[in-house]
Short mmCIF file of C-alpha atoms in Angstrom, two decimals:
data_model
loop_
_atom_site.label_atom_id
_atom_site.label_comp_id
_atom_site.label_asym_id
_atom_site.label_seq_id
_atom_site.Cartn_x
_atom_site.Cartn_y
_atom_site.Cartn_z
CA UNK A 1 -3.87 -21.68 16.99
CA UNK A 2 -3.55 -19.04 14.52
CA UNK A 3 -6.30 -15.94 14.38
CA UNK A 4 -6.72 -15.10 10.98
CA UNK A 5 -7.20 -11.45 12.06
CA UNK A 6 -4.21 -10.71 13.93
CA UNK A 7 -1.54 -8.88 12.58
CA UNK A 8 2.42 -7.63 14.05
CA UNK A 9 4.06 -5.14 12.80
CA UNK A 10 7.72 -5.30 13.83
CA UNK A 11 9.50 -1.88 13.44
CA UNK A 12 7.57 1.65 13.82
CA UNK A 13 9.76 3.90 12.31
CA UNK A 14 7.87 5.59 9.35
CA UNK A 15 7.22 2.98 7.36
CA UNK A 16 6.05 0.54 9.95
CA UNK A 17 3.83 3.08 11.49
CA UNK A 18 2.48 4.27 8.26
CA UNK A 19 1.60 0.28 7.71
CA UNK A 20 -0.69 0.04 10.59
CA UNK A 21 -2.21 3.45 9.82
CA UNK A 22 -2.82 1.88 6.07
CA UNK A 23 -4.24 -1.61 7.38
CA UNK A 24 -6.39 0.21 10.61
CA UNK A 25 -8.09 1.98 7.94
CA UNK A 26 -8.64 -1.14 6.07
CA UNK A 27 -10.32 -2.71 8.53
CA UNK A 28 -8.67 -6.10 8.29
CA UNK A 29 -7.67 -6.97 11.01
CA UNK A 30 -9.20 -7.09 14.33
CA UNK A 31 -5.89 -6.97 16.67
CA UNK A 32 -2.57 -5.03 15.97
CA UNK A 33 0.62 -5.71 18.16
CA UNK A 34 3.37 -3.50 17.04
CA UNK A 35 7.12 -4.05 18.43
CA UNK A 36 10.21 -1.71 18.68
CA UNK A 37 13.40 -1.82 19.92
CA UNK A 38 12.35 1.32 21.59
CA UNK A 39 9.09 -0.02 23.26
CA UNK A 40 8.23 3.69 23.97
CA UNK A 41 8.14 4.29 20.38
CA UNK A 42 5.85 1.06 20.16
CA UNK A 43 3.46 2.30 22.97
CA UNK A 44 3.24 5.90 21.77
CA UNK A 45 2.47 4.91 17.97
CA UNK A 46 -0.36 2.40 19.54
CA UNK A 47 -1.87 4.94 21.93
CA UNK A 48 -2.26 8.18 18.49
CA UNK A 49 -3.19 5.04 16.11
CA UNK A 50 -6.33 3.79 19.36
CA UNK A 51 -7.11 7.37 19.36
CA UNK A 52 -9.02 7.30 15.89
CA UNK A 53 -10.62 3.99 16.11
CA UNK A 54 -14.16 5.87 16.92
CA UNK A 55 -14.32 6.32 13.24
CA UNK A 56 -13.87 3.04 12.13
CA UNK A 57 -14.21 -1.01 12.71
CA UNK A 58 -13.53 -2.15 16.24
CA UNK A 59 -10.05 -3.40 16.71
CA UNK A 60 -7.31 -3.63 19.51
CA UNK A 61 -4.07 -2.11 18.76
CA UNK A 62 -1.17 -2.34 21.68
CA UNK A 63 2.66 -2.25 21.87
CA UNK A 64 3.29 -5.87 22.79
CA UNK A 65 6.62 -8.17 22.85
CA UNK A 66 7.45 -11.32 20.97
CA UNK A 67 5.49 -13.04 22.97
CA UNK A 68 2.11 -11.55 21.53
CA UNK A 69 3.16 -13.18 18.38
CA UNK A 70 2.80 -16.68 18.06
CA UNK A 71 -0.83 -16.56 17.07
CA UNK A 72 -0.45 -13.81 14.50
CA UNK A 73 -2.09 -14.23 10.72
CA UNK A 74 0.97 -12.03 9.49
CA UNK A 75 4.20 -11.00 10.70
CA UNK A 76 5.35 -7.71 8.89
CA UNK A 77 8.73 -7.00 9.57
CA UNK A 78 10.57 -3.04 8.81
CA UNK A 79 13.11 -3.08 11.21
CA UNK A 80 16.62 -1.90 9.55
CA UNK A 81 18.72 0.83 8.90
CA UNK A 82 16.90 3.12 6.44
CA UNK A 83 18.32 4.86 3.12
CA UNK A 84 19.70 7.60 3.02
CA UNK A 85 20.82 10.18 0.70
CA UNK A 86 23.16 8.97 -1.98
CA UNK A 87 22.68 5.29 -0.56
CA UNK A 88 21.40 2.55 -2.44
CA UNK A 89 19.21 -0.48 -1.28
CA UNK A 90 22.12 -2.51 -1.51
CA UNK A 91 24.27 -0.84 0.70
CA UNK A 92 21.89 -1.49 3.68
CA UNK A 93 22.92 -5.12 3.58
CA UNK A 94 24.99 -6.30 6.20
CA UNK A 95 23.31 -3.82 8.88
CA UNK A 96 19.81 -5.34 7.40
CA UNK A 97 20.48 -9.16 7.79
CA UNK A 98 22.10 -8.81 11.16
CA UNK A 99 19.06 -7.47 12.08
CA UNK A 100 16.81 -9.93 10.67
CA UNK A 101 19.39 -12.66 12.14
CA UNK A 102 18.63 -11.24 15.70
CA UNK A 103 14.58 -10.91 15.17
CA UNK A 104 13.92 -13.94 13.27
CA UNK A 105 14.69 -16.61 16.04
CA UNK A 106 12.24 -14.49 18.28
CA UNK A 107 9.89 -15.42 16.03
CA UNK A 108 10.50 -18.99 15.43
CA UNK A 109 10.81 -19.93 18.82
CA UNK A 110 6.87 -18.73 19.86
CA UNK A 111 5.42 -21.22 17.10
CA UNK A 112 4.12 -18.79 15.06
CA UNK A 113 3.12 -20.48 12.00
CA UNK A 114 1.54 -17.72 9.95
CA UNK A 115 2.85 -15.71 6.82
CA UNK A 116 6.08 -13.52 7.10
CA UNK A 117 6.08 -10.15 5.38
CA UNK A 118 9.26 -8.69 4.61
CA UNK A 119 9.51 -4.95 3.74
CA UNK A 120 12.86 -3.82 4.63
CA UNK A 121 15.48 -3.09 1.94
CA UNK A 122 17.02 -4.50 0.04
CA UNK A 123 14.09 -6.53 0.05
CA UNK A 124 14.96 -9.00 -2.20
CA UNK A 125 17.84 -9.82 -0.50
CA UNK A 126 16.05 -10.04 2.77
CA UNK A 127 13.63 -12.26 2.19
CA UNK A 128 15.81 -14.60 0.93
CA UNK A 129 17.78 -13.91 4.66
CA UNK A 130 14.90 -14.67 5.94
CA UNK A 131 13.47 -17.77 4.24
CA UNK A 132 16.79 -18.88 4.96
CA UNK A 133 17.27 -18.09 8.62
CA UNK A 134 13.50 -19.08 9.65
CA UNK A 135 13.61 -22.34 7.86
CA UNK A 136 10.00 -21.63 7.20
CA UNK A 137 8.58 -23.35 3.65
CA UNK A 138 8.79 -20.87 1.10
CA UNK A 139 4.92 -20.09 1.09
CA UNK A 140 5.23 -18.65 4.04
CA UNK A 141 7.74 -16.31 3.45
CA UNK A 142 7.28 -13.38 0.71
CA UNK A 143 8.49 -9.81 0.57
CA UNK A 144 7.06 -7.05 -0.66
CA UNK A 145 8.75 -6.67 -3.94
CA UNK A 146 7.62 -4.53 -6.64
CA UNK A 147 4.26 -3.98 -5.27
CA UNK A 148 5.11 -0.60 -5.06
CA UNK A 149 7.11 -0.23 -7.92
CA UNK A 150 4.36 -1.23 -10.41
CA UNK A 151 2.40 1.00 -8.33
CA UNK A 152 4.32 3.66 -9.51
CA UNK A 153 4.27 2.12 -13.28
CA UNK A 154 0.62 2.49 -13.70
CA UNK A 155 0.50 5.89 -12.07
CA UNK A 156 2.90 7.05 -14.72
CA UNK A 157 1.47 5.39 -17.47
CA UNK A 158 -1.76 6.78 -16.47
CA UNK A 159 -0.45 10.35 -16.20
CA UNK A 160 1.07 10.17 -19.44
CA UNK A 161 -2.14 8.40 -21.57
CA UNK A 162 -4.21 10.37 -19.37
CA UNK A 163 -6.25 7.77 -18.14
CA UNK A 164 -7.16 5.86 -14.92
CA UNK A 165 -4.39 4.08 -13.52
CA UNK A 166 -6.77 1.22 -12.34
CA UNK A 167 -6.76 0.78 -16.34
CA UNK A 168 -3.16 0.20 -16.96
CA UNK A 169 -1.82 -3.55 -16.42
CA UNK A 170 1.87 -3.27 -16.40
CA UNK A 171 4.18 -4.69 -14.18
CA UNK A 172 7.95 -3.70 -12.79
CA UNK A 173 9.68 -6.92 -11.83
CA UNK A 174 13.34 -8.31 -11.13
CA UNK A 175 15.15 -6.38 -7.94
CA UNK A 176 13.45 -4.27 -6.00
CA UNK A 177 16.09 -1.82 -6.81
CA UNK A 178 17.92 0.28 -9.38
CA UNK A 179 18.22 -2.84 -11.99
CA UNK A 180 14.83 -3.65 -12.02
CA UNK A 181 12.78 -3.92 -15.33
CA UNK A 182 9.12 -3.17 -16.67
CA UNK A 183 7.49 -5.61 -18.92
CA UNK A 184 6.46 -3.79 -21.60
CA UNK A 185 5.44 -6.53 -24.16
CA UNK A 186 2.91 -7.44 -21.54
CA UNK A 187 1.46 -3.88 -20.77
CA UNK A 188 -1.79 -2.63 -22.14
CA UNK A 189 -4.51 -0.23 -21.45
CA UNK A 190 -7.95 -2.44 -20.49
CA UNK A 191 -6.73 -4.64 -23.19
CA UNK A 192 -4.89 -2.43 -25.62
CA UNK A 193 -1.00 -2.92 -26.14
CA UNK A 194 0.51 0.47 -25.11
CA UNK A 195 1.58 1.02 -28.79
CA UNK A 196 -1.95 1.01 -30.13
CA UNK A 197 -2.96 3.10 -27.12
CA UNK A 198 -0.28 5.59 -27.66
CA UNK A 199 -1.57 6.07 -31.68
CA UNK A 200 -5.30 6.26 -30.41
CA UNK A 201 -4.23 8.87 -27.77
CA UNK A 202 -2.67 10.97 -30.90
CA UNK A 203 0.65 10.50 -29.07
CA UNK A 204 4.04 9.88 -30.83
CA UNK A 205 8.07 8.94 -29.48
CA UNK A 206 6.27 6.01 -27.59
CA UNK A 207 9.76 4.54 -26.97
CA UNK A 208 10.96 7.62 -25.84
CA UNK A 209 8.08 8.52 -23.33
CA UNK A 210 8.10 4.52 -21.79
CA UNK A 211 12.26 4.91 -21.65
CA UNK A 212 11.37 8.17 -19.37
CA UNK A 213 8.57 6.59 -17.63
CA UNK A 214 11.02 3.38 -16.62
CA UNK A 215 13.30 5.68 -15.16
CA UNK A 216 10.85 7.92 -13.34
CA UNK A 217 10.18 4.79 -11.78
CA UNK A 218 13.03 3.27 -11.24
CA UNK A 219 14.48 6.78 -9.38
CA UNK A 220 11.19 7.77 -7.75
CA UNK A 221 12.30 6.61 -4.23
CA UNK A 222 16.09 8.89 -4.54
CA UNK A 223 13.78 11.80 -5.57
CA UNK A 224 11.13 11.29 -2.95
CA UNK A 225 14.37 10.78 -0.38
CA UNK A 226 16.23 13.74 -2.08
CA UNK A 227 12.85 16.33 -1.26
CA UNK A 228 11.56 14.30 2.59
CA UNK A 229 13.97 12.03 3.31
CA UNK A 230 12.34 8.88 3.41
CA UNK A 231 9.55 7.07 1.59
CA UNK A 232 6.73 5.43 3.60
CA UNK A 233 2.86 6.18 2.16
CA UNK A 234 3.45 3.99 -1.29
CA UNK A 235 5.14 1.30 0.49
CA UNK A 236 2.02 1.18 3.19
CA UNK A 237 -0.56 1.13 0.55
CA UNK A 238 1.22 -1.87 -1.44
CA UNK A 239 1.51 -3.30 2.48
CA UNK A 240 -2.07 -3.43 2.35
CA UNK A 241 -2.66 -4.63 -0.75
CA UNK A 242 -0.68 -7.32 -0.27
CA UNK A 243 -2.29 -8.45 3.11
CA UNK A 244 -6.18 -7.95 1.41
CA UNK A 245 -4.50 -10.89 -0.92
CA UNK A 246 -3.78 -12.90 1.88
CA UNK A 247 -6.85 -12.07 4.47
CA UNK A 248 -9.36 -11.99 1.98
CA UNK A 249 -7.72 -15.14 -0.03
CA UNK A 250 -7.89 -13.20 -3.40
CA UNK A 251 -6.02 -14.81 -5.09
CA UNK A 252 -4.49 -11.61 -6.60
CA UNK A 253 -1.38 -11.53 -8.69
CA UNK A 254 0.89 -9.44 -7.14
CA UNK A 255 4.53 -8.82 -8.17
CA UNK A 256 6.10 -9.83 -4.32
CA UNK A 257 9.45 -11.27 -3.63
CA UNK A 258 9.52 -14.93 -3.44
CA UNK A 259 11.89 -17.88 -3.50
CA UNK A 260 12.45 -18.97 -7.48
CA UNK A 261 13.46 -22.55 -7.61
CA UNK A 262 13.76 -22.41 -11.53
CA UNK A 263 11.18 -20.19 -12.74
CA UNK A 264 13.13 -18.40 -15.49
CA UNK A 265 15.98 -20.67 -15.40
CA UNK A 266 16.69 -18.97 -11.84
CA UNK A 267 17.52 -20.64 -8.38
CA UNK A 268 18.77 -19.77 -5.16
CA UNK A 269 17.96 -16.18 -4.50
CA UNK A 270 14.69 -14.02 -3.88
CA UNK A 271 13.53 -11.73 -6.88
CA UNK A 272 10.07 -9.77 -7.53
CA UNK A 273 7.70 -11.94 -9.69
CA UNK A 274 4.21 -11.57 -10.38
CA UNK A 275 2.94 -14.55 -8.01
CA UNK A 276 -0.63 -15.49 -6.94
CA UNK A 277 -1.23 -14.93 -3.29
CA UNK A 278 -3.52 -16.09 -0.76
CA UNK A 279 -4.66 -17.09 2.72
CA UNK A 280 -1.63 -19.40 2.79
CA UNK A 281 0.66 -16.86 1.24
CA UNK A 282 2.46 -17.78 -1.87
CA UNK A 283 0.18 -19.87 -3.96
CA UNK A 284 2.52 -20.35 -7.70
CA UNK A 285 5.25 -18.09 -8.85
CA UNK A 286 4.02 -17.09 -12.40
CA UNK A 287 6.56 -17.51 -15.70
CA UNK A 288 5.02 -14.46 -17.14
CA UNK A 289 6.02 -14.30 -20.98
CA UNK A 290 9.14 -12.13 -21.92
CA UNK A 291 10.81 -11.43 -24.77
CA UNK A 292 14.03 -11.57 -25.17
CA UNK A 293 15.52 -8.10 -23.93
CA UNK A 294 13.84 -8.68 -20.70
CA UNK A 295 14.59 -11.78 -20.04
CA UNK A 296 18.45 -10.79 -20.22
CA UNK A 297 17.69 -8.06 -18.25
CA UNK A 298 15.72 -10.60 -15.69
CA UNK A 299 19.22 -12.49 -15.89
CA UNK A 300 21.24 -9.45 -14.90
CA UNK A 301 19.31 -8.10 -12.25
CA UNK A 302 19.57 -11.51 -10.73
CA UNK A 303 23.35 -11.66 -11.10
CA UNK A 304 24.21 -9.05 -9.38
CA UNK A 305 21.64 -10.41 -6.39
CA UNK A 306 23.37 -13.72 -6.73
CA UNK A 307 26.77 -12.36 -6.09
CA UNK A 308 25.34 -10.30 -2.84
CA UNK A 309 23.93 -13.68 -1.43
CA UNK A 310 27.03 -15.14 -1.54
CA UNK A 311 28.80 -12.80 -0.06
CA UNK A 312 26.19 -12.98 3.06
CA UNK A 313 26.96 -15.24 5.81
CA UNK A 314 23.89 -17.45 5.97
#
């Protein structure tokens, strides 16, 4: 039987161990298992995360094996090479998937019938691996898109109108990667199309400043690697947002990776699309309106994804 407040976190490099710092703190979840291929590195990130839980909800957080799985609420998987300098998400590919082809038939084979998170990159590409690999309905397997990415969006947007990001509604969709897209026919302030918002704000060159936002966004993470070397708070906050959808049944619309099975006029691959999610994971894919310049740049973004998948061994 499932627990609905169980959570595994498979990989505890940065990323993974920033994840279970982010979702500790939200309380969620009342036991954590996190797995490593270095169960050291497992134990000793589940010993300094136990340490703090005196300041917050009760919970049970312990290195654990595949075993410990089958139970789980959520499976949240970062193992893979990371990115480096210079690299781009697509280049982790082949190490990625024959990664995932080596963890996901752990996971299969201890019944675990819960939802399966993918974060690593290129994580479009990898949750399509996955959904693939697991032969789990496509509900149950999402990635973590553009949660992040849009993230970033409304944090610039907000910088720039000088207003609360929790006021901007914007989204980045399409690869998680360097030819994703923001919607900006959609995007407003509380309401207010960003044109109107930029003439009430006595700001001019709108075009200009959103072309310079986009690519703020879309290069934030070979900036961040450029100056630290890896990325791994944003991603953990979007982590949790993602998994308050699905705990909490929310309901939220959340641009994740998910299977499109014509949605846009698009089949066969993984891309990051605003999508309702909820206790059973993917609820609808949303055909958010476009115009017609992003919907050609929807197209591209998933050619070049298209021509990776086939080039994977699946």
């Amino acid at each position: 039987m499932t627990n609905p407040r169980k959570v595994a976190i498979i990989g505890c490099g940065f990323v993974g161990s920033s994840i279970a710092f982010s979702l500790m703190q939200r309380g969620l979840f009342t036991e954590m298992v996190l797995l490593d291929v270095d169960g050291a590195k497992a134990e000793g990130e589940a010993m300094d995360l136990s340490h703090g839980l005196p300041y917050i909800a009760s919970m049970d957080i312990r290195a654990g094996t595949y075993d410990d799985i089958g139970d789980c609420a959520l499976v949240v998987i970062t193992a893979g090479v990371n990115q480096k300098q210079g690299e781009t998400r697509l280049d982790l590919i082949g190490k990625n998937v024959a990664i995932l082809k080596n963890i996901i038939p752990q996971i299969t084979s201890r019944g675990f019938e819960g939802i399966l998170l993918i974060v690593s990159n290129p994580v479009d590409v990898l949750t399509y691996a996955a959904y693939r690999i697991s032969g789990y309905p496509k509900r149950r397997v999402i990635g973590s898109g553009t949660v992040l990415d849009t993230a970033r969006l409304k944090y610039l947007l907000g910088e720039r109108l000088r207003v609360d990001s929790r006021s901007v509604h914007a989204f980045i969709i399409g690869e998680h990667g360097d030819s994703e897209l923001a919607v900006w026919s959609g995007a407003n302030v509380s309401g207010v199309d960003l044109p109107a918002f930029f003439q009430l704000q006595g700001q001019k060159g709108a075009q200009t400043a959103l072309q310079e936002i986009y690519e703020g966004v879309r290069d934030s993470a070979y900036e961040i690697i450029d100056r630290k070397g890896a990325t791994y708070y944003g991603i953990a906050m979007a982590v949790a947002r993602i998994a308050d959808s699905i705990v909490k049944d929310e309901r939220a619309v959340l641009p994740v990776s998910v299977l499109l099975e014509g949605q846009y006029d698009l089949q066969g691959l993984c891309l990051s699309i605003p999508s309702i999610i909820g206790r059973n994971g993917l609820e609808q894919v949303l055909e958010i309106p476009l115009d017609q310049g992003e919907r050609r740049a929807l197209e591209c973004s998933a050619q070049q994804l298209q021509q990776v998948i086939r080039e994977m061994e699946l």
